[in-house]
Amino acid sequence: MKWKVWGLLAGRSRMDKSMATYLDGMGESLVIPHTMFLLRGPATVVVDTSFESPEIIKAAYPQEVWRSPEEHPLALLSQLGVRAEEVMMVICTHLHYDHCGCNTAFPHARVLVQRQEVEYALNPTTKLMQREFFSPAGGFQPPFDRAQFQLLNGDQELDNGLKIVHLPGHTPGSQGVVVDSVRGRLCLAGDLIMVQENFDDEVPVGLHTDVDAWHRSHLKLRGLTDWVVPSHDLRIFSGDDRICELA
């Protein structure tokens, strides 16, 4: 059975474009979606869970970020007929605050994450990454519950047409999900691919821990998948749509 895949626009923020495209677009403003993904097939799976709330984010890490009530993760899932209690698996591509902020909204889910990512998230090497991870090393309260985690060590083939692939570069433990979908083999690569230019033109993301690792992961990704869905690119959504059917 092939998977169906949706992208859900679960909030927005504004940042300098060069955070998405390394050394390119400095000084240009870019509005990005905080995209989570729903997979339906042999099971109901969520990939990434956006941020907790704009108020919590702005209080801890001042920035321009917003979300309408209709863009809350549970409201979006409800539009597709999915209840939080149905979701038994959440896959976090990495543990930045805007990818794991609503993990605990899925009370029955195990959360698949790389062991290396958890270790780094608890003690990042820079103040910037302490903020991005809401790390206790920087005095923050992480949004995730470690009791939900199922820790992975590198690539892992799941038994249902999904494959987890380790894709370091944006963070040390970043991972992607290769999906055997109704439209072919696609990858949700997290912030390794924030905008389409990262994949098509081999432009690294500006926010990274290791740009050489990013390039190695990009090369690995090209051999794994037919197409990649970027994590923070408004162009995947049409007009005012908050939900896009990808496959």
Tab-separated table of C-alpha atoms in Angstrom:
chain	number	residue	atom	x	y	z
A	1	MET	CA	0.000	0.000	0.000
A	2	LYS	CA	1.377	3.391	-1.046
A	3	TRP	CA	1.388	6.439	1.231
A	4	LYS	CA	-0.564	9.642	0.718
A	5	VAL	CA	1.196	12.807	1.858
A	6	TRP	CA	-0.035	16.282	2.822
A	7	GLY	CA	1.831	19.423	3.793
A	8	LEU	CA	0.230	21.511	6.552
A	9	LEU	CA	1.002	25.199	7.065
A	10	ALA	CA	1.250	25.384	10.868
A	11	GLY	CA	2.382	28.973	11.362
A	12	ARG	CA	4.685	31.504	9.719
A	13	SER	CA	7.638	33.689	10.537
A	14	ARG	CA	9.872	36.256	8.890
A	15	MET	CA	13.638	35.919	8.613
A	16	ASP	CA	16.613	37.064	6.579
A	17	LYS	CA	16.687	35.090	3.325
A	18	SER	CA	20.349	34.195	3.829
A	19	MET	CA	19.306	31.946	6.722
A	20	ALA	CA	17.814	29.681	4.046
A	21	THR	CA	20.350	30.286	1.252
A	22	TYR	CA	23.928	30.506	2.516
A	23	LEU	CA	25.562	33.910	1.770
A	24	ASP	CA	22.804	34.721	-0.726
A	25	GLY	CA	19.989	37.192	-0.128
A	26	MET	CA	21.501	38.953	2.878
A	27	GLY	CA	19.239	41.823	3.917
A	28	GLU	CA	16.231	40.399	2.061
A	29	SER	CA	13.113	39.595	4.082
A	30	LEU	CA	11.603	36.145	3.613
A	31	VAL	CA	8.312	34.884	5.049
A	32	ILE	CA	8.469	31.148	5.649
A	33	PRO	CA	5.845	28.544	6.535
A	34	HIS	CA	6.399	26.202	9.452
A	35	THR	CA	5.395	23.052	7.628
A	36	MET	CA	4.409	19.760	9.180
A	37	PHE	CA	3.461	16.705	7.168
A	38	LEU	CA	0.759	14.058	7.426
A	39	LEU	CA	1.321	10.591	6.005
A	40	ARG	CA	-1.592	8.164	5.643
A	41	GLY	CA	-1.224	4.585	4.485
A	42	PRO	CA	-0.480	1.527	6.604
A	43	ALA	CA	-0.599	3.909	9.584
A	44	THR	CA	-1.125	7.582	10.400
A	45	VAL	CA	2.223	9.356	10.795
A	46	VAL	CA	3.117	12.991	11.454
A	47	VAL	CA	6.483	14.415	10.395
A	48	ASP	CA	7.497	17.450	12.464
A	49	THR	CA	5.041	19.303	14.690
A	50	SER	CA	5.847	23.030	14.218
A	51	PHE	CA	6.292	25.349	17.212
A	52	GLU	CA	4.420	25.392	20.505
A	53	SER	CA	2.805	28.850	20.261
A	54	PRO	CA	3.822	32.297	18.972
A	55	GLU	CA	3.574	33.728	22.495
A	56	ILE	CA	5.968	31.171	23.972
A	57	ILE	CA	8.416	31.594	21.099
A	58	LYS	CA	8.465	35.399	21.226
A	59	ALA	CA	8.869	35.434	25.010
A	60	ALA	CA	11.910	33.159	24.837
A	61	TYR	CA	13.418	34.063	21.458
A	62	PRO	CA	12.119	37.451	20.152
A	63	GLN	CA	11.223	37.328	16.471
A	64	GLU	CA	8.342	37.941	14.061
A	65	VAL	CA	6.285	34.757	14.212
A	66	TRP	CA	2.540	34.202	13.965
A	67	ARG	CA	-0.146	31.534	13.647
A	68	SER	CA	-3.903	31.823	13.180
A	69	PRO	CA	-6.187	29.456	15.126
A	70	GLU	CA	-6.851	27.609	11.849
A	71	GLU	CA	-3.115	26.945	11.515
A	72	HIS	CA	-2.732	25.111	14.813
A	73	PRO	CA	-1.471	21.569	14.086
A	74	LEU	CA	-4.514	19.886	15.606
A	75	ALA	CA	-6.922	22.187	13.722
A	76	LEU	CA	-5.188	21.340	10.434
A	77	LEU	CA	-5.287	17.620	11.126
A	78	SER	CA	-8.964	17.897	12.051
A	79	GLN	CA	-9.696	19.303	8.588
A	80	LEU	CA	-8.327	16.034	7.196
A	81	GLY	CA	-10.368	13.930	9.614
A	82	VAL	CA	-7.439	13.011	11.861
A	83	ARG	CA	-7.549	13.069	15.664
A	84	ALA	CA	-4.371	13.403	17.729
A	85	GLU	CA	-5.129	10.100	19.470
A	86	GLU	CA	-4.898	8.252	16.129
A	87	VAL	CA	-1.278	9.260	15.558
A	88	MET	CA	1.012	6.499	16.817
A	89	MET	CA	4.226	7.758	15.252
A	90	VAL	CA	5.815	11.200	14.999
A	91	ILE	CA	9.092	11.599	13.145
A	92	CYS	CA	11.108	14.702	14.013
A	93	THR	CA	13.578	15.646	11.300
A	94	HIS	CA	15.496	17.502	14.015
A	95	LEU	CA	14.844	19.142	17.379
A	96	HIS	CA	14.813	22.864	16.662
A	97	TYR	CA	11.898	24.473	18.502
A	98	ASP	CA	9.814	24.851	15.338
A	99	HIS	CA	9.923	21.155	14.431
A	100	CYS	CA	9.065	19.501	17.755
A	101	GLY	CA	6.988	22.120	19.568
A	102	CYS	CA	3.713	20.175	19.534
A	103	ASN	CA	5.042	16.637	20.029
A	104	THR	CA	3.194	16.281	23.314
A	105	ALA	CA	-0.134	16.987	21.573
A	106	PHE	CA	0.090	13.378	20.356
A	107	PRO	CA	-0.263	11.425	23.600
A	108	HIS	CA	0.001	7.919	22.117
A	109	ALA	CA	2.844	8.585	19.692
A	110	ARG	CA	6.413	7.404	19.869
A	111	VAL	CA	8.736	10.083	18.488
A	112	LEU	CA	11.535	8.878	16.232
A	113	VAL	CA	14.686	10.997	16.491
A	114	GLN	CA	18.408	10.441	16.096
A	115	ARG	CA	20.319	9.762	19.302
A	116	GLN	CA	23.020	12.170	18.096
A	117	GLU	CA	20.399	14.916	17.748
A	118	VAL	CA	19.192	14.550	21.327
A	119	GLU	CA	22.741	14.631	22.670
A	120	TYR	CA	23.557	17.797	20.733
A	121	ALA	CA	20.233	19.489	21.534
A	122	LEU	CA	20.934	19.227	25.257
A	123	ASN	CA	24.348	20.892	24.932
A	124	PRO	CA	24.912	22.774	21.652
A	125	THR	CA	28.232	24.454	20.970
A	126	THR	CA	26.949	27.984	20.182
A	127	LYS	CA	24.482	30.443	21.694
A	128	LEU	CA	22.603	30.570	18.384
A	129	MET	CA	22.012	26.840	18.496
A	130	GLN	CA	21.079	27.006	22.183
A	131	ARG	CA	18.219	29.294	21.122
A	132	GLU	CA	17.252	27.187	18.102
A	133	PHE	CA	17.029	24.062	20.271
A	134	PHE	CA	15.534	25.818	23.305
A	135	SER	CA	18.366	24.015	25.021
A	136	PRO	CA	18.646	23.733	28.812
A	137	ALA	CA	22.329	24.641	28.302
A	138	GLY	CA	21.087	28.135	27.417
A	139	GLY	CA	18.529	28.325	30.215
A	140	PHE	CA	15.547	27.331	28.064
A	141	GLN	CA	12.821	24.779	28.672
A	142	PRO	CA	12.840	22.309	25.751
A	143	PRO	CA	9.404	21.829	24.158
A	144	PHE	CA	9.787	18.061	23.825
A	145	ASP	CA	9.254	15.209	26.287
A	146	ARG	CA	12.197	12.807	26.157
A	147	ALA	CA	9.973	10.001	27.453
A	148	GLN	CA	8.309	9.916	24.010
A	149	PHE	CA	11.558	9.363	22.137
A	150	GLN	CA	12.572	6.255	20.254
A	151	LEU	CA	16.259	6.862	19.591
A	152	LEU	CA	17.789	5.907	16.244
A	153	ASN	CA	21.414	5.443	15.249
A	154	GLY	CA	21.694	6.407	11.610
A	155	ASP	CA	19.612	5.110	8.701
A	156	GLN	CA	16.741	2.782	9.488
A	157	GLU	CA	14.333	0.972	7.203
A	158	LEU	CA	10.852	0.837	8.674
A	159	ASP	CA	8.578	-2.061	7.754
A	160	ASN	CA	5.855	-0.001	6.135
A	161	GLY	CA	7.349	1.712	3.081
A	162	LEU	CA	9.162	4.414	5.039
A	163	LYS	CA	12.893	4.826	5.485
A	164	ILE	CA	14.676	7.131	7.924
A	165	VAL	CA	17.946	8.548	6.572
A	166	HIS	CA	20.555	10.437	8.593
A	167	LEU	CA	21.229	13.793	6.870
A	168	PRO	CA	23.612	15.851	9.035
A	169	GLY	CA	24.614	19.394	8.173
A	170	HIS	CA	21.814	21.638	9.343
A	171	THR	CA	22.222	19.913	12.702
A	172	PRO	CA	24.367	16.876	13.610
A	173	GLY	CA	21.395	14.553	13.987
A	174	SER	CA	19.132	15.820	11.212
A	175	GLN	CA	17.221	13.095	9.413
A	176	GLY	CA	14.847	12.743	6.501
A	177	VAL	CA	11.954	10.438	5.683
A	178	VAL	CA	11.927	8.656	2.330
A	179	VAL	CA	8.308	7.816	1.475
A	180	ASP	CA	7.064	5.262	-1.045
A	181	SER	CA	4.136	7.454	-2.081
A	182	VAL	CA	1.384	7.247	-4.649
A	183	ARG	CA	3.426	9.692	-6.775
A	184	GLY	CA	6.778	8.000	-6.437
A	185	ARG	CA	9.581	8.060	-3.913
A	186	LEU	CA	9.695	11.430	-2.176
A	187	CYS	CA	11.758	12.702	0.725
A	188	LEU	CA	10.848	15.005	3.573
A	189	ALA	CA	14.361	16.174	4.377
A	190	GLY	CA	13.697	18.675	7.150
A	191	ASP	CA	15.862	21.783	7.121
A	192	LEU	CA	18.563	20.193	5.007
A	193	ILE	CA	16.256	21.518	2.251
A	194	MET	CA	14.485	24.644	3.512
A	195	VAL	CA	13.677	26.072	0.065
A	196	GLN	CA	13.727	24.493	-3.376
A	197	GLU	CA	16.995	26.201	-4.347
A	198	ASN	CA	18.827	24.188	-1.694
A	199	PHE	CA	18.082	20.986	-3.597
A	200	ASP	CA	17.963	22.150	-7.207
A	201	ASP	CA	20.985	24.490	-7.164
A	202	GLU	CA	22.986	22.845	-4.335
A	203	VAL	CA	22.874	26.035	-2.253
A	204	PRO	CA	23.457	25.132	1.415
A	205	VAL	CA	21.092	26.376	4.082
A	206	GLY	CA	22.488	29.393	5.882
A	207	LEU	CA	21.702	27.986	9.318
A	208	HIS	CA	23.966	24.977	9.732
A	209	THR	CA	26.417	23.305	12.082
A	210	ASP	CA	28.615	21.815	9.325
A	211	VAL	CA	28.489	22.994	5.729
A	212	ASP	CA	30.707	20.141	4.476
A	213	ALA	CA	28.349	17.620	6.078
A	214	TRP	CA	25.468	19.463	4.368
A	215	HIS	CA	27.061	18.873	0.967
A	216	ARG	CA	27.637	15.191	1.704
A	217	SER	CA	24.007	14.810	2.787
A	218	HIS	CA	22.810	16.633	-0.327
A	219	LEU	CA	24.741	14.171	-2.498
A	220	LYS	CA	23.306	11.243	-0.526
A	221	LEU	CA	19.799	12.630	-0.929
A	222	ARG	CA	20.083	12.861	-4.707
A	223	GLY	CA	20.685	9.121	-4.861
A	224	LEU	CA	17.738	8.239	-2.650
A	225	THR	CA	14.670	9.962	-3.983
A	226	ASP	CA	12.711	11.146	-7.007
A	227	TRP	CA	11.841	14.493	-5.419
A	228	VAL	CA	12.207	16.454	-2.192
A	229	VAL	CA	9.665	18.640	-0.425
A	230	PRO	CA	11.284	21.712	1.192
A	231	SER	CA	10.443	22.438	4.816
A	232	HIS	CA	10.094	26.244	4.754
A	233	ASP	CA	9.013	27.170	1.237
A	234	LEU	CA	5.651	28.935	0.841
A	235	ARG	CA	5.636	28.011	-2.834
A	236	ILE	CA	4.435	24.484	-2.060
A	237	PHE	CA	1.102	26.009	-1.000
A	238	SER	CA	-1.367	27.512	-3.471
A	239	GLY	CA	-2.760	30.971	-2.702
A	240	ASP	CA	-4.304	31.063	0.752
A	241	ASP	CA	-4.339	27.277	1.153
A	242	ARG	CA	-3.056	25.924	4.438
A	243	ILE	CA	-3.105	22.300	3.285
A	244	CYS	CA	-1.512	20.911	0.139
A	245	GLU	CA	-1.890	17.351	-1.113
A	246	LEU	CA	1.592	16.359	-2.216
A	247	ALA	CA	1.041	12.735	-3.129
